């Protein structure tokens, strides 16, 4: 098999497939990525992936190239894993890389083969690309196309690829289904649920799943806004809601909201596509989901300003975290970095520290100051703001940090710190959707395993 595009998704897929026993050729137009991967270096931070790359290279089953000629000659199935970023100046997805990858392959493939799209695309793309590749390929309709959406989370990429919650095969023929079954046989044999679908449903599963997750996060963050107006505590609320099996506690964590290379652009592209299809009303709520999410960033800045006494001008702020979530060095649409930028625009003296993402953050925002350690970042800070919940920040001792800062004031943008411990150590602790003082309604568990609200 070949894997076209060796970014997050493609590199992980190529490596894991080789580990599972397939002969894999990874293809990228960027020679630097190809060289790095071929020499055993993963060009981004992903726990567990470098070890799998070594294993795959040592097996002799994984190679990389920049040549589409080589790819077309090599593969029986070709996975297209290139990016679909947000188009400049629009909410639509930019499909130029996907179109080019399918076209470059189709022009060269001269024996029966299957092209499999994995990239997240607007509904209807697979059908359109099918026509395009039939027109371009020397073998015409013998070249088939399928869609196999990918649900991997950064930070869990290896696990999500080798042990996914489900596989979805969007196919137009029994032959295509059989090829996909063969390409995933070790994963299917492990009992992974499989949904076989038409092309449009397969495309839709991906954007619908991400929209649902984004909606769940924005739902609890909307409740945080209500909490702020009423004195209720959103963390208590989330805990109580999460015990309901029908709701569940995952993706119900309030705070600074979602970012990254998928959720924000996927919900925008989905809304855009639905409008084109004449069903914009059905997903109009996604505009609200996006707006709630963006408000989290300005509200976090409000809290920092409040703790700074009303103005941020000249105030030394330690911004802990830049990545869009922990265990990642990805700063694409990162709420953390956006907050740092907004603080900077209000003339705060911001020092950013992220255990893995400093370099990428510096490339995106060279004007911000970056520290090499947590201790350096907080030294002399008048306000500390936690923006990405790295374990290192969760584990930090409030007494130890307190000895370094100029002023014990912290905004917990991710509800990741122990408010009581910080307050006991003399910190002023603030978090979105949580009361300013510690005297509040708390949730306690009873011996009977039922829950009750008590005052503490
Ligand atoms: C997401 C989807 O989970 C994955 O299935 C899809 O294939 C790609 O997009 P990813 O972008 O890696 O994966 O991150 P995810 O773990 O989903 O987190 C997204 C964002 O939501 C992060 O910024 C995270 O901090 C935030 N988040 C998550 C919350 O704010 N609250 C939560 O409860 C959960």
CSV table of C-alpha atoms and ligand atoms in Angstrom, one decimal:
chain,number,residue,atom,x,y,z
A,1,UNK,CA,0.0,0.0,0.0
A,2,UNK,CA,1.0,3.6,-0.4
A,3,UNK,CA,0.2,6.5,1.9
A,4,UNK,CA,0.1,9.9,0.2
A,5,UNK,CA,0.9,12.8,2.6
A,6,UNK,CA,3.1,12.1,5.6
A,7,UNK,CA,1.8,14.7,8.0
A,8,UNK,CA,0.1,13.8,11.3
A,9,UNK,CA,-2.4,11.4,9.8
A,10,UNK,CA,-0.3,10.0,7.0
A,11,UNK,CA,2.9,9.4,8.9
A,12,UNK,CA,1.0,7.6,11.7
A,13,UNK,CA,-1.0,5.5,9.3
A,14,UNK,CA,2.1,4.5,7.2
A,15,UNK,CA,4.1,3.6,10.3
A,16,UNK,CA,1.3,1.6,11.9
A,17,UNK,CA,0.4,-0.2,8.8
A,18,UNK,CA,4.0,-1.3,8.3
A,19,UNK,CA,4.1,-2.4,12.0
A,20,UNK,CA,1.0,-4.5,11.3
A,21,UNK,CA,2.9,-6.3,8.5
A,22,UNK,CA,2.0,-4.5,5.3
A,23,UNK,CA,4.6,-3.3,2.7
A,24,UNK,CA,4.2,0.5,2.8
A,25,UNK,CA,5.5,3.3,0.7
A,26,UNK,CA,5.0,6.8,2.2
A,27,UNK,CA,4.9,9.6,-0.3
A,28,UNK,CA,5.2,13.4,0.3
A,29,UNK,CA,5.9,16.3,-1.9
A,30,UNK,CA,8.2,17.8,0.9
A,31,UNK,CA,11.6,16.2,0.6
A,32,UNK,CA,12.5,17.3,4.2
A,33,UNK,CA,9.7,15.3,5.6
A,34,UNK,CA,10.6,12.3,3.5
A,35,UNK,CA,14.3,12.5,4.6
A,36,UNK,CA,13.4,12.9,8.2
A,37,UNK,CA,11.1,10.0,8.3
A,38,UNK,CA,13.4,7.8,6.3
A,39,UNK,CA,16.2,8.5,8.8
A,40,UNK,CA,13.9,7.5,11.7
A,41,UNK,CA,12.9,11.0,12.9
A,42,UNK,CA,9.2,11.9,13.4
A,43,UNK,CA,8.8,15.6,12.4
A,44,UNK,CA,6.2,16.3,15.1
A,45,UNK,CA,5.7,15.4,18.8
A,46,UNK,CA,3.6,12.3,19.2
A,47,UNK,CA,4.2,10.0,22.2
A,48,UNK,CA,5.0,6.4,21.1
A,49,UNK,CA,5.3,7.2,17.4
A,50,UNK,CA,9.2,7.4,17.2
A,51,UNK,CA,9.5,3.9,18.6
A,52,UNK,CA,7.0,2.6,16.1
A,53,UNK,CA,8.9,4.3,13.3
A,54,UNK,CA,12.1,2.6,14.3
A,55,UNK,CA,10.3,-0.7,14.5
A,56,UNK,CA,8.7,-0.2,11.1
A,57,UNK,CA,12.0,0.9,9.4
A,58,UNK,CA,13.9,-2.0,11.0
A,59,UNK,CA,11.3,-4.5,9.6
A,60,UNK,CA,12.2,-3.3,6.1
A,61,UNK,CA,8.6,-2.9,5.2
A,62,UNK,CA,8.5,0.9,5.3
A,63,UNK,CA,10.1,3.3,2.8
A,64,UNK,CA,9.5,6.9,1.8
A,65,UNK,CA,9.7,8.7,-1.5
A,66,UNK,CA,8.7,12.0,-3.2
A,67,UNK,CA,8.0,10.1,-6.5
A,68,UNK,CA,4.4,9.6,-7.6
A,69,UNK,CA,5.7,7.4,-10.5
A,70,UNK,CA,7.1,5.1,-7.8
A,71,UNK,CA,3.9,5.2,-5.8
A,72,UNK,CA,1.7,4.4,-8.8
A,73,UNK,CA,3.8,1.4,-9.7
A,74,UNK,CA,4.1,0.2,-6.1
A,75,UNK,CA,0.6,0.2,-4.6
A,76,UNK,CA,-2.5,-2.0,-4.9
A,77,UNK,CA,-4.3,0.4,-2.5
A,78,UNK,CA,-3.4,4.0,-2.1
A,79,UNK,CA,-4.4,6.0,1.1
A,80,UNK,CA,-4.6,9.7,0.5
A,81,UNK,CA,-3.9,11.5,3.8
A,82,UNK,CA,-3.1,15.1,2.8
A,83,UNK,CA,-4.4,18.1,4.7
A,84,UNK,CA,-7.7,20.0,4.0
A,85,UNK,CA,-7.0,23.3,5.8
A,86,UNK,CA,-9.5,26.1,6.0
A,87,UNK,CA,-9.4,28.1,2.8
A,88,UNK,CA,-8.0,31.6,3.1
A,89,UNK,CA,-10.7,34.2,3.6
A,90,UNK,CA,-13.5,31.6,3.7
A,91,UNK,CA,-15.0,28.9,6.0
A,92,UNK,CA,-14.8,26.3,3.2
A,93,UNK,CA,-12.2,23.5,3.2
A,94,UNK,CA,-9.3,24.0,0.8
A,95,UNK,CA,-9.3,20.9,-1.3
A,96,UNK,CA,-6.4,21.6,-3.6
A,97,UNK,CA,-4.0,19.1,-1.9
A,98,UNK,CA,-6.6,16.3,-2.0
A,99,UNK,CA,-7.4,17.0,-5.7
A,100,UNK,CA,-3.8,17.1,-6.6
A,101,UNK,CA,-2.9,13.9,-4.8
A,102,UNK,CA,-5.8,12.0,-6.5
A,103,UNK,CA,-5.0,13.5,-9.9
A,104,UNK,CA,-1.3,12.7,-9.7
A,105,UNK,CA,-2.0,9.1,-8.8
A,106,UNK,CA,-4.8,8.6,-11.3
A,107,UNK,CA,-2.8,9.8,-14.2
A,108,UNK,CA,-0.1,7.2,-13.6
A,109,UNK,CA,-2.0,4.1,-12.4
A,110,UNK,CA,-2.3,1.5,-15.2
A,111,UNK,CA,-3.6,-1.6,-13.4
A,112,UNK,CA,-6.6,-2.2,-11.2
A,113,UNK,CA,-6.2,-0.4,-7.9
A,114,UNK,CA,-8.1,1.3,-5.1
A,115,UNK,CA,-7.7,4.9,-4.1
A,116,UNK,CA,-8.8,5.5,-0.5
A,117,UNK,CA,-9.4,9.0,0.8
A,118,UNK,CA,-8.7,9.5,4.5
A,119,UNK,CA,-8.7,13.3,4.6
A,120,UNK,CA,-11.7,15.1,6.1
A,121,UNK,CA,-13.6,16.5,3.1
A,122,UNK,CA,-17.0,18.2,2.4
A,123,UNK,CA,-19.8,15.8,1.6
A,124,UNK,CA,-19.9,15.0,-2.1
A,125,UNK,CA,-16.2,15.2,-2.6
A,126,UNK,CA,-15.6,11.5,-3.1
A,127,UNK,CA,-18.3,11.3,-5.8
A,128,UNK,CA,-16.8,14.3,-7.6
A,129,UNK,CA,-13.3,12.8,-7.3
A,130,UNK,CA,-14.5,9.4,-8.6
A,131,UNK,CA,-15.5,11.1,-11.9
A,132,UNK,CA,-12.2,13.0,-12.0
A,133,UNK,CA,-10.0,9.9,-11.5
A,134,UNK,CA,-12.0,7.9,-14.0
A,135,UNK,CA,-11.4,10.6,-16.6
A,136,UNK,CA,-7.7,10.9,-15.8
A,137,UNK,CA,-6.7,7.2,-15.4
A,138,UNK,CA,-5.4,5.1,-18.3
A,139,UNK,CA,-7.6,2.3,-17.0
A,140,UNK,CA,-10.7,4.5,-16.6
A,141,UNK,CA,-13.4,2.9,-14.3
A,142,UNK,CA,-11.1,0.1,-13.3
A,143,UNK,CA,-9.5,2.6,-10.9
A,144,UNK,CA,-11.9,2.7,-8.0
A,145,UNK,CA,-12.3,5.1,-5.1
A,146,UNK,CA,-13.4,4.6,-1.5
A,147,UNK,CA,-13.5,6.8,1.6
A,148,UNK,CA,-12.2,5.7,5.0
A,149,UNK,CA,-12.5,8.6,7.5
A,150,UNK,CA,-9.9,8.8,10.3
A,151,UNK,CA,-10.7,9.7,13.9
A,152,UNK,CA,-7.3,9.8,15.4
A,153,UNK,CA,-6.6,12.2,18.2
A,154,UNK,CA,-3.2,13.9,18.5
A,155,UNK,CA,-1.5,12.5,21.6
A,156,UNK,CA,-3.2,9.2,21.1
A,157,UNK,CA,-2.4,8.7,17.4
A,158,UNK,CA,-0.8,5.3,17.7
A,159,UNK,CA,-3.5,3.9,19.9
A,160,UNK,CA,-6.3,5.3,17.8
A,161,UNK,CA,-4.8,3.9,14.6
A,162,UNK,CA,-4.0,0.4,15.9
A,163,UNK,CA,-7.0,0.1,18.2
A,164,UNK,CA,-9.7,2.4,16.8
A,165,UNK,CA,-13.2,2.7,18.3
A,166,UNK,CA,-14.6,1.8,14.9
A,167,UNK,CA,-13.7,1.6,11.2
A,168,UNK,CA,-15.9,3.2,8.5
A,169,UNK,CA,-15.6,2.0,4.9
A,170,UNK,CA,-17.3,4.2,2.4
A,171,UNK,CA,-17.5,2.1,-0.8
A,172,UNK,CA,-19.1,2.0,-4.2
A,173,UNK,CA,-18.5,-1.7,-4.9
A,174,UNK,CA,-18.0,-5.1,-3.3
A,175,UNK,CA,-14.5,-5.3,-4.7
A,176,UNK,CA,-13.6,-2.0,-2.9
A,177,UNK,CA,-15.0,-3.3,0.4
A,178,UNK,CA,-13.0,-6.5,0.0
A,179,UNK,CA,-9.8,-4.5,-0.6
A,180,UNK,CA,-10.4,-2.4,2.5
A,181,UNK,CA,-11.2,-5.5,4.6
A,182,UNK,CA,-7.8,-6.9,3.4
A,183,UNK,CA,-6.0,-3.7,4.2
A,184,UNK,CA,-7.4,-3.6,7.8
A,185,UNK,CA,-7.6,-7.4,8.5
A,186,UNK,CA,-5.5,-7.4,11.7
A,187,UNK,CA,-7.6,-4.6,13.1
A,188,UNK,CA,-10.9,-6.2,12.1
A,189,UNK,CA,-9.7,-9.6,13.5
A,190,UNK,CA,-9.2,-7.9,16.9
A,191,UNK,CA,-12.9,-7.3,17.0
A,192,UNK,CA,-13.1,-3.6,15.9
A,193,UNK,CA,-16.6,-2.6,14.9
A,194,UNK,CA,-17.0,-2.0,11.2
A,195,UNK,CA,-19.5,0.2,9.5
A,196,UNK,CA,-19.8,-0.3,5.7
A,197,UNK,CA,-21.4,2.8,4.1
A,198,UNK,CA,-21.9,4.6,0.9
A,199,UNK,CA,-19.4,7.4,0.1
A,200,UNK,CA,-21.5,10.3,1.3
A,201,UNK,CA,-22.3,8.7,4.6
A,202,UNK,CA,-18.6,7.9,5.2
A,203,UNK,CA,-17.7,11.5,4.5
A,204,UNK,CA,-20.5,12.7,6.8
A,205,UNK,CA,-19.6,10.5,9.7
A,206,UNK,CA,-16.3,12.3,10.2
A,207,UNK,CA,-17.7,15.9,10.2
A,208,UNK,CA,-20.8,14.8,12.2
A,209,UNK,CA,-18.5,13.2,14.9
A,210,UNK,CA,-16.3,16.3,15.2
A,211,UNK,CA,-19.3,18.6,15.2
A,212,UNK,CA,-20.9,16.6,18.0
A,213,UNK,CA,-17.7,16.7,20.1
A,214,UNK,CA,-17.3,20.5,19.5
A,215,UNK,CA,-21.0,21.0,20.5
A,216,UNK,CA,-20.5,19.0,23.7
A,217,UNK,CA,-17.5,21.2,24.7
A,218,UNK,CA,-19.3,24.4,23.8
A,219,UNK,CA,-22.4,23.2,25.7
A,220,UNK,CA,-20.6,23.0,29.0
A,221,UNK,CA,-18.8,26.2,28.3
A,222,UNK,CA,-22.1,27.9,27.6
A,223,UNK,CA,-23.2,26.6,31.0
A,224,UNK,CA,-20.1,28.1,32.4
A,225,UNK,CA,-21.3,31.5,31.2
A,226,UNK,CA,-24.6,30.9,33.0
A,227,UNK,CA,-22.7,29.8,36.1
A,228,UNK,CA,-20.8,33.1,36.1
A,229,UNK,CA,-24.1,35.0,36.1
A,230,UNK,CA,-25.6,33.0,38.9
A,231,UNK,CA,-22.7,32.1,41.3
A,232,UNK,CA,-23.0,28.4,40.4
A,233,UNK,CA,-19.9,26.2,39.8
A,234,UNK,CA,-19.6,24.7,36.3
A,235,UNK,CA,-17.2,22.0,37.5
A,236,UNK,CA,-19.8,20.7,40.0
A,237,UNK,CA,-22.4,20.9,37.2
A,238,UNK,CA,-20.2,19.0,34.7
A,239,UNK,CA,-19.6,16.3,37.3
A,240,UNK,CA,-23.3,15.9,38.1
A,241,UNK,CA,-24.2,15.9,34.4
A,242,UNK,CA,-21.5,13.4,33.6
A,243,UNK,CA,-22.9,10.7,36.0
A,244,UNK,CA,-25.8,10.4,33.6
A,245,UNK,CA,-24.8,7.6,31.3
A,246,UNK,CA,-26.8,9.2,28.5
A,247,UNK,CA,-24.6,12.3,28.7
A,248,UNK,CA,-21.3,11.0,29.9
A,249,UNK,CA,-18.4,13.0,31.3
A,250,UNK,CA,-16.0,12.8,28.3
A,251,UNK,CA,-15.6,16.0,26.3
A,252,UNK,CA,-17.6,17.8,29.0
A,253,UNK,CA,-14.6,19.5,30.5
A,254,UNK,CA,-15.2,23.2,30.8
A,255,UNK,CA,-12.5,25.8,30.2
A,256,UNK,CA,-10.7,27.6,27.4
A,257,UNK,CA,-12.4,25.4,24.8
A,258,UNK,CA,-11.4,23.6,21.7
A,259,UNK,CA,-8.7,24.3,19.1
A,260,UNK,CA,-6.3,22.4,16.9
A,261,UNK,CA,-6.1,21.4,13.2
A,262,UNK,CA,-9.5,19.6,13.2
A,263,UNK,CA,-12.5,20.7,15.3
A,264,UNK,CA,-12.6,24.4,14.5
A,265,UNK,CA,-12.1,24.2,10.8
A,266,UNK,CA,-14.2,21.1,10.4
A,267,UNK,CA,-17.3,22.7,12.0
A,268,UNK,CA,-16.9,25.8,9.8
A,269,UNK,CA,-16.4,23.8,6.6
A,270,UNK,CA,-19.4,21.6,7.5
A,271,UNK,CA,-21.6,24.6,8.1
A,272,UNK,CA,-20.4,26.1,4.8
A,273,UNK,CA,-21.1,22.9,2.9
A,274,UNK,CA,-24.5,22.5,4.5
A,275,UNK,CA,-25.4,26.0,3.3
A,276,UNK,CA,-24.3,25.1,-0.2
A,277,UNK,CA,-26.5,22.0,-0.1
A,278,UNK,CA,-29.5,24.1,1.0
A,279,UNK,CA,-29.6,22.6,4.5
A,280,UNK,CA,-27.7,25.4,6.3
A,281,UNK,CA,-30.5,25.8,8.9
A,282,UNK,CA,-30.0,22.2,10.1
A,283,UNK,CA,-26.5,23.1,11.3
A,284,UNK,CA,-26.9,26.8,12.0
A,285,UNK,CA,-26.2,26.0,15.7
A,286,UNK,CA,-22.6,25.2,14.7
A,287,UNK,CA,-22.1,29.0,14.3
A,288,UNK,CA,-23.1,29.4,17.9
A,289,UNK,CA,-20.8,26.5,19.0
A,290,UNK,CA,-17.9,28.4,17.3
A,291,UNK,CA,-18.9,31.7,18.9
A,292,UNK,CA,-19.2,30.2,22.4
A,293,UNK,CA,-15.7,28.7,21.9
A,294,UNK,CA,-14.1,31.9,20.7
A,295,UNK,CA,-15.7,33.8,23.7
A,296,UNK,CA,-13.7,31.5,26.1
A,297,UNK,CA,-10.6,33.2,24.9
A,298,UNK,CA,-11.6,36.8,25.5
A,299,UNK,CA,-13.3,35.8,28.8
A,300,UNK,CA,-10.0,34.3,29.9
A,301,UNK,CA,-8.2,37.5,29.1
A,302,UNK,CA,-10.9,39.4,31.1
A,303,UNK,CA,-10.1,37.2,34.2
A,304,UNK,CA,-6.4,37.9,33.8
A,305,UNK,CA,-7.1,41.6,33.5
A,306,UNK,CA,-9.4,41.5,36.6
A,307,UNK,CA,-6.6,39.9,38.6
A,308,UNK,CA,-4.1,42.5,37.3
A,309,UNK,CA,-6.3,45.2,38.8
A,310,UNK,CA,-8.2,46.4,35.7
A,311,UNK,CA,-5.4,47.0,33.2
A,312,UNK,CA,-2.9,44.7,31.5
A,313,UNK,CA,-0.5,47.4,30.4
A,314,UNK,CA,3.0,46.5,31.5
A,315,UNK,CA,1.8,43.6,33.7
A,316,UNK,CA,4.0,40.6,33.7
A,317,UNK,CA,1.9,37.5,32.8
A,318,UNK,CA,3.2,34.0,32.8
A,319,UNK,CA,1.3,32.1,30.1
A,320,UNK,CA,1.6,28.4,30.8
A,321,UNK,CA,1.0,26.4,27.6
A,322,UNK,CA,0.9,27.1,23.9
A,323,UNK,CA,-0.2,23.8,22.3
A,324,UNK,CA,-3.9,23.4,21.6
A,325,UNK,CA,-3.9,20.5,24.1
A,326,UNK,CA,-1.3,18.6,26.3
A,327,UNK,CA,0.9,15.9,24.8
A,328,UNK,CA,1.1,17.8,21.5
A,329,UNK,CA,3.3,20.5,20.0
A,330,UNK,CA,0.6,21.6,17.6
A,331,UNK,CA,-0.3,25.2,17.8
A,332,UNK,CA,-2.8,25.4,15.0
A,333,UNK,CA,-5.8,27.5,16.2
A,334,UNK,CA,-4.5,27.0,19.7
A,335,UNK,CA,-6.7,28.7,22.3
A,336,UNK,CA,-3.6,29.0,24.5
A,337,UNK,CA,-1.5,30.9,22.0
A,338,UNK,CA,-4.5,33.1,21.1
A,339,UNK,CA,-4.9,34.2,24.7
A,340,UNK,CA,-1.2,35.0,24.9
A,341,UNK,CA,-1.6,37.1,21.7
A,342,UNK,CA,-4.6,38.9,23.1
A,343,UNK,CA,-2.7,39.7,26.3
A,344,UNK,CA,0.2,41.0,24.3
A,345,UNK,CA,-2.2,43.2,22.3
A,346,UNK,CA,-3.3,44.8,25.6
A,347,UNK,CA,0.4,45.5,26.2
A,348,UNK,CA,0.9,42.9,28.9
A,349,UNK,CA,4.5,41.6,29.2
A,350,UNK,CA,3.7,38.0,28.4
A,351,UNK,CA,6.2,35.1,28.9
A,352,UNK,CA,5.0,31.9,27.3
A,353,UNK,CA,6.2,28.4,28.3
A,354,UNK,CA,5.2,25.1,26.8
A,355,UNK,CA,7.1,21.9,27.4
A,356,UNK,CA,7.0,20.9,23.7
A,357,UNK,CA,5.4,23.6,21.6
A,358,UNK,CA,7.7,26.6,22.2
A,359,UNK,CA,9.4,26.2,18.9
A,360,UNK,CA,6.2,26.1,16.8
A,361,UNK,CA,4.7,28.9,18.9
A,362,UNK,CA,7.7,31.0,18.3
A,363,UNK,CA,7.4,30.5,14.5
A,364,UNK,CA,3.7,31.5,14.7
A,365,UNK,CA,4.2,34.5,17.1
A,366,UNK,CA,7.8,35.6,17.1
A,367,UNK,CA,6.9,38.8,19.0
A,368,UNK,CA,6.0,37.0,22.2
A,369,UNK,CA,8.7,36.1,24.8
A,370,UNK,CA,9.4,32.4,25.5
A,371,UNK,CA,10.8,30.8,28.6
A,372,UNK,CA,12.7,27.5,28.8
A,373,UNK,CA,11.2,26.3,32.0
A,374,UNK,CA,8.1,26.7,34.2
A,375,UNK,CA,10.3,28.3,36.9
A,376,UNK,CA,11.7,30.8,34.4
A,377,UNK,CA,8.2,31.6,33.1
A,378,UNK,CA,6.6,32.3,36.5
A,379,UNK,CA,9.5,34.2,38.0
A,380,UNK,CA,8.4,37.7,38.8
A,381,UNK,CA,4.9,37.1,37.3
A,382,UNK,CA,2.1,39.3,38.5
A,383,UNK,CA,-0.5,36.9,37.1
A,384,UNK,CA,-0.1,33.3,36.1
A,385,UNK,CA,-2.5,31.9,33.5
A,386,UNK,CA,-2.7,28.2,32.8
A,387,UNK,CA,-3.7,27.7,29.2
A,388,UNK,CA,-2.7,24.1,28.3
A,389,UNK,CA,-3.1,21.4,31.0
A,390,UNK,CA,0.2,19.7,30.8
A,391,UNK,CA,0.8,17.2,33.6
A,392,UNK,CA,3.9,19.2,34.7
A,393,UNK,CA,1.6,22.2,35.4
A,394,UNK,CA,-0.9,20.1,37.2
A,395,UNK,CA,1.8,18.7,39.4
A,396,UNK,CA,3.4,22.0,40.2
A,397,UNK,CA,3.5,22.9,43.9
A,398,UNK,CA,1.6,26.1,44.7
A,399,UNK,CA,4.0,26.9,47.5
A,400,UNK,CA,7.0,26.5,45.3
A,401,UNK,CA,5.5,28.6,42.5
A,402,UNK,CA,4.4,31.1,45.0
A,403,UNK,CA,8.0,31.7,46.1
A,404,UNK,CA,8.9,32.6,42.5
A,405,UNK,CA,6.0,34.9,41.4
A,406,UNK,CA,5.7,38.6,42.3
A,407,UNK,CA,2.0,38.1,43.1
A,408,UNK,CA,0.1,35.0,44.0
A,409,UNK,CA,-2.7,35.3,41.4
A,410,UNK,CA,-3.6,32.5,39.0
A,411,UNK,CA,-6.2,32.0,36.3
A,412,UNK,CA,-6.9,28.4,35.7
A,413,UNK,CA,-8.0,28.4,32.0
A,414,UNK,CA,-8.3,24.6,32.0
A,415,UNK,CA,-9.8,23.8,35.4
A,416,UNK,CA,-6.7,21.7,35.9
A,417,UNK,CA,-5.4,23.0,39.2
A,418,UNK,CA,-6.6,22.2,42.8
A,419,UNK,CA,-8.3,25.4,43.7
A,420,UNK,CA,-8.3,24.6,47.4
A,421,UNK,CA,-4.6,23.9,47.5
A,422,UNK,CA,-3.8,27.2,45.7
A,423,UNK,CA,-6.1,29.2,47.9
A,424,UNK,CA,-4.6,27.5,51.0
A,425,UNK,CA,-1.2,28.6,49.8
A,426,UNK,CA,-2.4,32.2,49.6
A,427,UNK,CA,-3.2,32.4,45.9
A,428,UNK,CA,-6.1,34.3,44.4
A,429,UNK,CA,-7.5,31.6,42.2
A,430,UNK,CA,-9.9,32.3,39.3
A,431,UNK,CA,-11.5,30.0,36.7
A,432,UNK,CA,-14.2,30.5,34.1
A,433,UNK,CA,-17.6,29.5,35.4
A,434,UNK,CA,-16.4,29.0,39.0
A,435,UNK,CA,-17.2,31.3,41.9
A,436,UNK,CA,-14.5,33.6,43.1
A,437,UNK,CA,-14.5,32.3,46.7
A,438,UNK,CA,-14.1,28.7,47.8
A,439,UNK,CA,-17.3,28.7,49.8
A,440,UNK,CA,-19.6,27.0,47.4
A,441,UNK,CA,-22.0,24.2,46.8
A,442,UNK,CA,-19.9,21.0,46.4
A,443,UNK,CA,-20.8,17.6,45.2
A,444,UNK,CA,-20.1,14.7,47.6
A,445,UNK,CA,-20.7,11.0,47.1
A,446,UNK,CA,-22.7,9.1,49.7
A,447,UNK,CA,-22.0,5.6,50.8
A,448,UNK,CA,-25.1,4.5,49.0
A,449,UNK,CA,-23.4,5.7,45.8
A,450,UNK,CA,-26.0,8.3,45.2
A,451,UNK,CA,-25.0,11.9,45.0
A,452,UNK,CA,-26.2,14.9,47.0
A,453,UNK,CA,-25.5,18.5,47.1
A,454,UNK,CA,-24.2,19.9,50.4
A,455,UNK,CA,-22.8,23.2,51.5
A,456,UNK,CA,-19.1,23.2,52.5
B,1,LIG,C1,-10.1,15.7,17.2
B,1,LIG,C2,-11.1,14.4,17.3
B,1,LIG,O1,-11.2,14.0,18.7
B,1,LIG,C3,-10.6,13.3,16.4
B,1,LIG,O2,-11.5,12.2,16.5
B,1,LIG,C4,-10.5,13.8,15.0
B,1,LIG,O3,-10.1,12.8,14.1
B,1,LIG,C5,-9.6,15.0,14.9
B,1,LIG,O4,-10.0,16.0,15.8
B,1,LIG,P1,-7.8,16.3,18.2
B,1,LIG,O5,-7.9,17.6,17.4
B,1,LIG,O6,-6.5,15.6,18.2
B,1,LIG,O7,-8.9,15.3,17.7
B,1,LIG,O8,-8.1,16.7,19.7
B,1,LIG,P2,-9.2,16.4,20.8
B,1,LIG,O9,-8.6,15.5,21.8
B,1,LIG,O10,-10.5,16.0,20.2
B,1,LIG,O11,-9.3,17.8,21.5
B,1,LIG,C6,-9.8,18.9,20.7
B,1,LIG,C7,-9.8,20.2,21.6
B,1,LIG,O12,-10.9,20.2,22.5
B,1,LIG,C8,-8.6,20.5,22.4
B,1,LIG,O13,-8.2,21.8,22.2
B,1,LIG,C9,-9.0,20.2,23.8
B,1,LIG,O14,-8.3,21.0,24.7
B,1,LIG,C10,-10.5,20.6,23.8
B,1,LIG,N1,-11.3,19.9,24.8
B,1,LIG,C11,-11.5,18.5,24.7
B,1,LIG,C12,-12.0,20.6,25.7
B,1,LIG,O15,-11.9,21.9,25.8
B,1,LIG,N2,-12.8,20.0,26.6
B,1,LIG,C13,-13.0,18.7,26.6
B,1,LIG,O16,-13.8,18.1,27.4
B,1,LIG,C14,-12.3,17.9,25.6
